[in-house]
PDB file of C-alpha atoms and ligand atoms in Angstrom:
ATOM      1  CA  MET A  40      85.139 104.653  30.693  1.00  0.00           C
ATOM      2  CA  ASN A  41      84.097 108.179  31.912  1.00  0.00           C
ATOM      3  CA  LEU A  42      80.907 107.090  32.950  1.00  0.00           C
ATOM      4  CA  ILE A  43      82.355 104.164  35.226  1.00  0.00           C
ATOM      5  CA  LEU A  44      85.116 106.956  36.591  1.00  0.00           C
ATOM      6  CA  ILE A  45      82.677 109.258  37.068  1.00  0.00           C
ATOM      7  CA  SER A  46      79.758 106.563  38.910  1.00  0.00           C
ATOM      8  CA  MET A  47      83.395 105.541  41.149  1.00  0.00           C
ATOM      9  CA  GLY A  48      83.943 109.156  42.111  1.00  0.00           C
ATOM     10  CA  VAL A  49      80.039 109.934  42.847  1.00  0.00           C
ATOM     11  CA  LEU A  50      80.219 106.968  45.007  1.00  0.00           C
ATOM     12  CA  GLY A  51      83.179 107.363  46.890  1.00  0.00           C
ATOM     13  CA  VAL A  52      81.796 110.869  47.619  1.00  0.00           C
ATOM     14  CA  VAL A  53      79.024 109.450  49.002  1.00  0.00           C
ATOM     15  CA  ALA A  54      80.790 106.870  51.042  1.00  0.00           C
ATOM     16  CA  LEU A  55      82.706 109.729  52.208  1.00  0.00           C
ATOM     17  CA  LEU A  56      79.505 111.750  53.351  1.00  0.00           C
ATOM     18  CA  ALA A  57      78.368 108.834  54.533  1.00  0.00           C
ATOM     19  CA  ALA A  58      81.507 107.965  56.998  1.00  0.00           C
ATOM     20  CA  ILE A  59      81.312 111.711  57.955  1.00  0.00           C
ATOM     21  CA  LEU A  60      77.428 111.419  59.373  1.00  0.00           C
ATOM     22  CA  LEU A  61      77.955 108.074  60.620  1.00  0.00           C
ATOM     23  CA  TYR A  62      81.554 109.351  62.785  1.00  0.00           C
ATOM     24  CA  VAL A  63      79.402 112.720  64.029  1.00  0.00           C
ATOM     25  CA  VAL A  64      76.582 110.903  64.793  1.00  0.00           C
ATOM     26  CA  SER A  65      78.533 108.453  67.218  1.00  0.00           C
ATOM     27  CA  LEU A  66      79.933 110.907  68.983  1.00  0.00           C
ATOM     28  CA  TYR A  67      76.541 112.596  69.525  1.00  0.00           C
ATOM     29  CA  PHE A  68      75.439 109.214  70.595  1.00  0.00           C
ATOM     30  CA  LYS A  69      78.272 107.899  72.483  1.00  0.00           C
ATOM     31  CA  VAL A  70      76.952 106.176  75.985  1.00  0.00           C
ATOM     32  CA  GLU A  71      79.870 106.957  79.078  1.00  0.00           C
ATOM     33  CA  GLU A  72      80.106 104.071  81.172  1.00  0.00           C
ATOM     34  CA  ASP A  73      81.248 103.729  84.295  1.00  0.00           C
ATOM     35  CA  PRO A  74      84.798 101.840  83.714  1.00  0.00           C
ATOM     36  CA  ARG A  75      84.197  99.824  86.836  1.00  0.00           C
ATOM     37  CA  ILE A  76      81.891  97.952  85.267  1.00  0.00           C
ATOM     38  CA  ASP A  77      84.831  96.249  83.511  1.00  0.00           C
ATOM     39  CA  LEU A  78      86.936  95.609  86.557  1.00  0.00           C
ATOM     40  CA  VAL A  79      83.908  94.210  88.268  1.00  0.00           C
ATOM     41  CA  ALA A  80      83.010  91.961  85.563  1.00  0.00           C
ATOM     42  CA  ALA A  81      87.128  91.108  84.874  1.00  0.00           C
ATOM     43  CA  VAL A  82      86.814  89.458  88.613  1.00  0.00           C
ATOM     44  CA  LEU A  83      83.238  87.868  88.242  1.00  0.00           C
ATOM     45  CA  PRO A  84      83.530  84.153  86.831  1.00  0.00           C
ATOM     46  CA  GLY A  85      82.340  84.818  83.526  1.00  0.00           C
ATOM     47  CA  ALA A  86      79.900  81.424  84.181  1.00  0.00           C
ATOM     48  CA  ASN A  87      76.971  83.438  83.062  1.00  0.00           C
ATOM     49  CA  CYS A  88      75.209  80.844  85.119  1.00  0.00           C
ATOM     50  CA  GLY A  89      72.166  83.715  86.426  1.00  0.00           C
ATOM     51  CA  GLY A  90      72.417  81.876  89.840  1.00  0.00           C
ATOM     52  CA  CYS A  91      73.133  86.079  91.352  1.00  0.00           C
ATOM     53  CA  GLY A  92      69.552  86.629  90.192  1.00  0.00           C
ATOM     54  CA  PHE A  93      70.695  88.490  86.762  1.00  0.00           C
ATOM     55  CA  ALA A  94      70.884  87.744  83.577  1.00  0.00           C
ATOM     56  CA  GLY A  95      75.123  87.194  83.026  1.00  0.00           C
ATOM     57  CA  CYS A  96      77.848  88.463  85.082  1.00  0.00           C
ATOM     58  CA  ARG A  97      77.867  91.511  83.221  1.00  0.00           C
ATOM     59  CA  ASN A  98      74.649  92.624  84.102  1.00  0.00           C
ATOM     60  CA  PHE A  99      75.560  91.538  87.557  1.00  0.00           C
ATOM     61  CA  ALA A 100      78.778  94.066  87.531  1.00  0.00           C
ATOM     62  CA  GLU A 101      76.760  97.387  86.499  1.00  0.00           C
ATOM     63  CA  ALA A 102      74.248  96.432  89.174  1.00  0.00           C
ATOM     64  CA  CYS A 103      76.859  96.400  91.599  1.00  0.00           C
ATOM     65  CA  VAL A 104      78.140  99.284  90.295  1.00  0.00           C
ATOM     66  CA  LYS A 105      74.980 100.923  90.329  1.00  0.00           C
ATOM     67  CA  ALA A 106      74.415 100.010  93.693  1.00  0.00           C
ATOM     68  CA  GLY A 107      77.789 101.256  95.076  1.00  0.00           C
ATOM     69  CA  GLY A 108      78.789  98.233  97.331  1.00  0.00           C
ATOM     70  CA  ILE A 109      77.670  94.595  97.580  1.00  0.00           C
ATOM     71  CA  ASP A 110      74.506  95.138  99.915  1.00  0.00           C
ATOM     72  CA  GLY A 111      72.491  92.385  99.265  1.00  0.00           C
ATOM     73  CA  LEU A 112      74.036  91.373  96.136  1.00  0.00           C
ATOM     74  CA  ALA A 113      76.376  87.841  95.840  1.00  0.00           C
ATOM     75  CA  CYS A 114      78.002  85.416  93.421  1.00  0.00           C
ATOM     76  CA  PRO A 115      77.358  82.139  94.484  1.00  0.00           C
ATOM     77  CA  VAL A 116      79.875  80.593  92.059  1.00  0.00           C
ATOM     78  CA  GLY A 117      82.515  82.969  92.839  1.00  0.00           C
ATOM     79  CA  GLY A 118      81.671  83.148  96.585  1.00  0.00           C
ATOM     80  CA  ASP A 119      83.172  85.399  99.550  1.00  0.00           C
ATOM     81  CA  PRO A 120      86.705  85.777  97.670  1.00  0.00           C
ATOM     82  CA  THR A 121      85.000  87.179  94.381  1.00  0.00           C
ATOM     83  CA  MET A 122      82.715  89.591  96.537  1.00  0.00           C
ATOM     84  CA  GLU A 123      85.779  90.902  98.146  1.00  0.00           C
ATOM     85  CA  GLN A 124      87.338  91.721  95.157  1.00  0.00           C
ATOM     86  CA  VAL A 125      84.367  93.553  94.238  1.00  0.00           C
ATOM     87  CA  LYS A 126      84.300  95.458  97.150  1.00  0.00           C
ATOM     88  CA  LEU A 127      87.330  96.488  96.893  1.00  0.00           C
ATOM     89  CA  ILE A 128      87.050  97.409  93.271  1.00  0.00           C
ATOM     90  CA  LEU A 129      83.732  99.497  94.713  1.00  0.00           C
ATOM     91  CA  THR A 130      85.482 101.212  97.256  1.00  0.00           C
ATOM     92  CA  PRO A 131      86.448 104.806  96.796  1.00  0.00           C
ATOM     93  CA  ALA A 132      89.859 105.997  96.433  1.00  0.00           C
ATOM     94  CA  ASP A 133      89.721 107.962  99.399  1.00  0.00           C
ATOM     95  CA  ALA A 134      88.821 105.834 101.744  1.00  0.00           C
ATOM     96  CA  GLN A 135      91.858 103.122 100.538  1.00  0.00           C
ATOM     97  CA  ALA A 136      94.273 105.857 101.544  1.00  0.00           C
ATOM     98  CA  GLU A 137      96.003 103.548 104.303  1.00  0.00           C
ATOM     99  CA  THR A 138      95.790 100.677 101.865  1.00  0.00           C
ATOM    100  CA  PRO A 139      96.076 101.130  98.386  1.00  0.00           C
ATOM    101  CA  ALA A 140      93.629  98.655  96.203  1.00  0.00           C
ATOM    102  CA  ALA A 141      96.900  97.307  94.273  1.00  0.00           C
ATOM    103  CA  GLN A 142      98.697  96.520  97.132  1.00  0.00           C
ATOM    104  CA  GLU A 143      95.440  94.786  98.472  1.00  0.00           C
ATOM    105  CA  GLY A 144      94.600  93.456  95.135  1.00  0.00           C
ATOM    106  CA  GLU A 145      98.404  91.822  94.952  1.00  0.00           C
ATOM    107  CA  LYS A 146      97.590  90.755  98.383  1.00  0.00           C
ATOM    108  CA  LYS A 147      94.344  88.932  97.519  1.00  0.00           C
ATOM    109  CA  GLY A 148      96.198  87.125  94.109  1.00  0.00           C
ATOM    110  CA  PHE A 149      94.395  89.222  91.681  1.00  0.00           C
ATOM    111  CA  ASP A 150      95.549  89.005  88.305  1.00  0.00           C
ATOM    112  CA  PRO A 151      98.511  91.462  87.846  1.00  0.00           C
ATOM    113  CA  ALA A 152      96.695  93.169  84.706  1.00  0.00           C
ATOM    114  CA  ILE A 153      93.534  93.743  86.864  1.00  0.00           C
ATOM    115  CA  ALA A 154      95.477  94.985  90.203  1.00  0.00           C
ATOM    116  CA  GLU A 155      97.229  97.417  87.599  1.00  0.00           C
ATOM    117  CA  LYS A 156      93.570  98.594  86.559  1.00  0.00           C
ATOM    118  CA  ILE A 157      92.714  99.133  89.933  1.00  0.00           C
ATOM    119  CA  LYS A 158      95.636 100.715  90.778  1.00  0.00           C
ATOM    120  CA  ALA A 159      95.147 103.698  88.547  1.00  0.00           C
ATOM    121  CA  LEU A 160      91.278 103.524  89.690  1.00  0.00           C
ATOM    122  CA  ALA A 161      93.136 104.356  93.229  1.00  0.00           C
ATOM    123  CA  THR A 162      95.836 106.728  92.081  1.00  0.00           C
ATOM    124  CA  PRO A 163      94.051 110.343  92.476  1.00  0.00           C
ATOM    125  CA  ARG A 164      93.665 112.204  89.310  1.00  0.00           C
ATOM    126  CA  ALA A 165      95.321 109.487  86.882  1.00  0.00           C
ATOM    127  CA  ALA A 166      93.996 107.558  83.933  1.00  0.00           C
ATOM    128  CA  PHE A 167      90.127 107.801  85.053  1.00  0.00           C
ATOM    129  CA  PRO A 168      89.464 111.703  85.500  1.00  0.00           C
ATOM    130  CA  ASN A 169      85.549 111.086  85.691  1.00  0.00           C
ATOM    131  CA  LEU A 170      85.692 108.200  88.166  1.00  0.00           C
ATOM    132  CA  ILE A 171      87.574 110.204  90.815  1.00  0.00           C
ATOM    133  CA  ALA A 172      85.356 112.926  90.486  1.00  0.00           C
ATOM    134  CA  MET A 173      82.095 110.720  90.298  1.00  0.00           C
ATOM    135  CA  ALA A 174      83.875 109.033  93.749  1.00  0.00           C
ATOM    136  CA  GLN A 175      84.412 112.770  95.070  1.00  0.00           C
ATOM    137  CA  LYS A 176      80.052 113.346  94.636  1.00  0.00           C
ATOM    138  CA  SER A 177      79.199 110.457  96.425  1.00  0.00           C
TER     139      SER A 177
HETATM  140  S1  SF4 B 255      76.226  83.981  89.991  1.00  0.00           S
HETATM  141 FE1  SF4 B 255      78.225  84.777  89.661  1.00  0.00          FE
HETATM  142  S2  SF4 B 255      78.821  83.398  87.638  1.00  0.00           S
HETATM  143 FE2  SF4 B 255      76.622  83.443  87.853  1.00  0.00          FE
HETATM  144  S3  SF4 B 255      76.200  84.804  86.937  1.00  0.00           S
HETATM  145 FE3  SF4 B 255      75.776  85.961  88.545  1.00  0.00          FE
HETATM  146  S4  SF4 B 255      78.061  87.033  88.792  1.00  0.00           S
HETATM  147 FE4  SF4 B 255      78.150  85.554  86.500  1.00  0.00          FE
END
């Protein structure tokens, strides 16, 4: 009986140490992703057809964010309305001072949840301080 309890204790300690190690390693190797990628991906059709020349919608969203605009990029499935939404998401908050992105999004019929996220993007020093700093650098 004692042997079983000792074994369980040793395994518990090993599991706890492994969990702590994994947590620390995950913090060290954590990859920061631009939050605009999720927003762009959310407004794309999600067909993953490859018609844009990328492997799927997520890859296309990453390319749009990396390019910082939509020049030379197009989603033939979503067409111009989709690309207008992508352009709006990628427009720096400073450039949207006269026409807040959320209002634009609502006018264009965005999903309310996406419009809220865009509003957060357009609100200086709001939920995405890293994004604001990045936009100010560009
Ligand atoms: S063409 Fe549009 S729907 Fe098709 S993979 Fe590209 S972004 Fe997605």
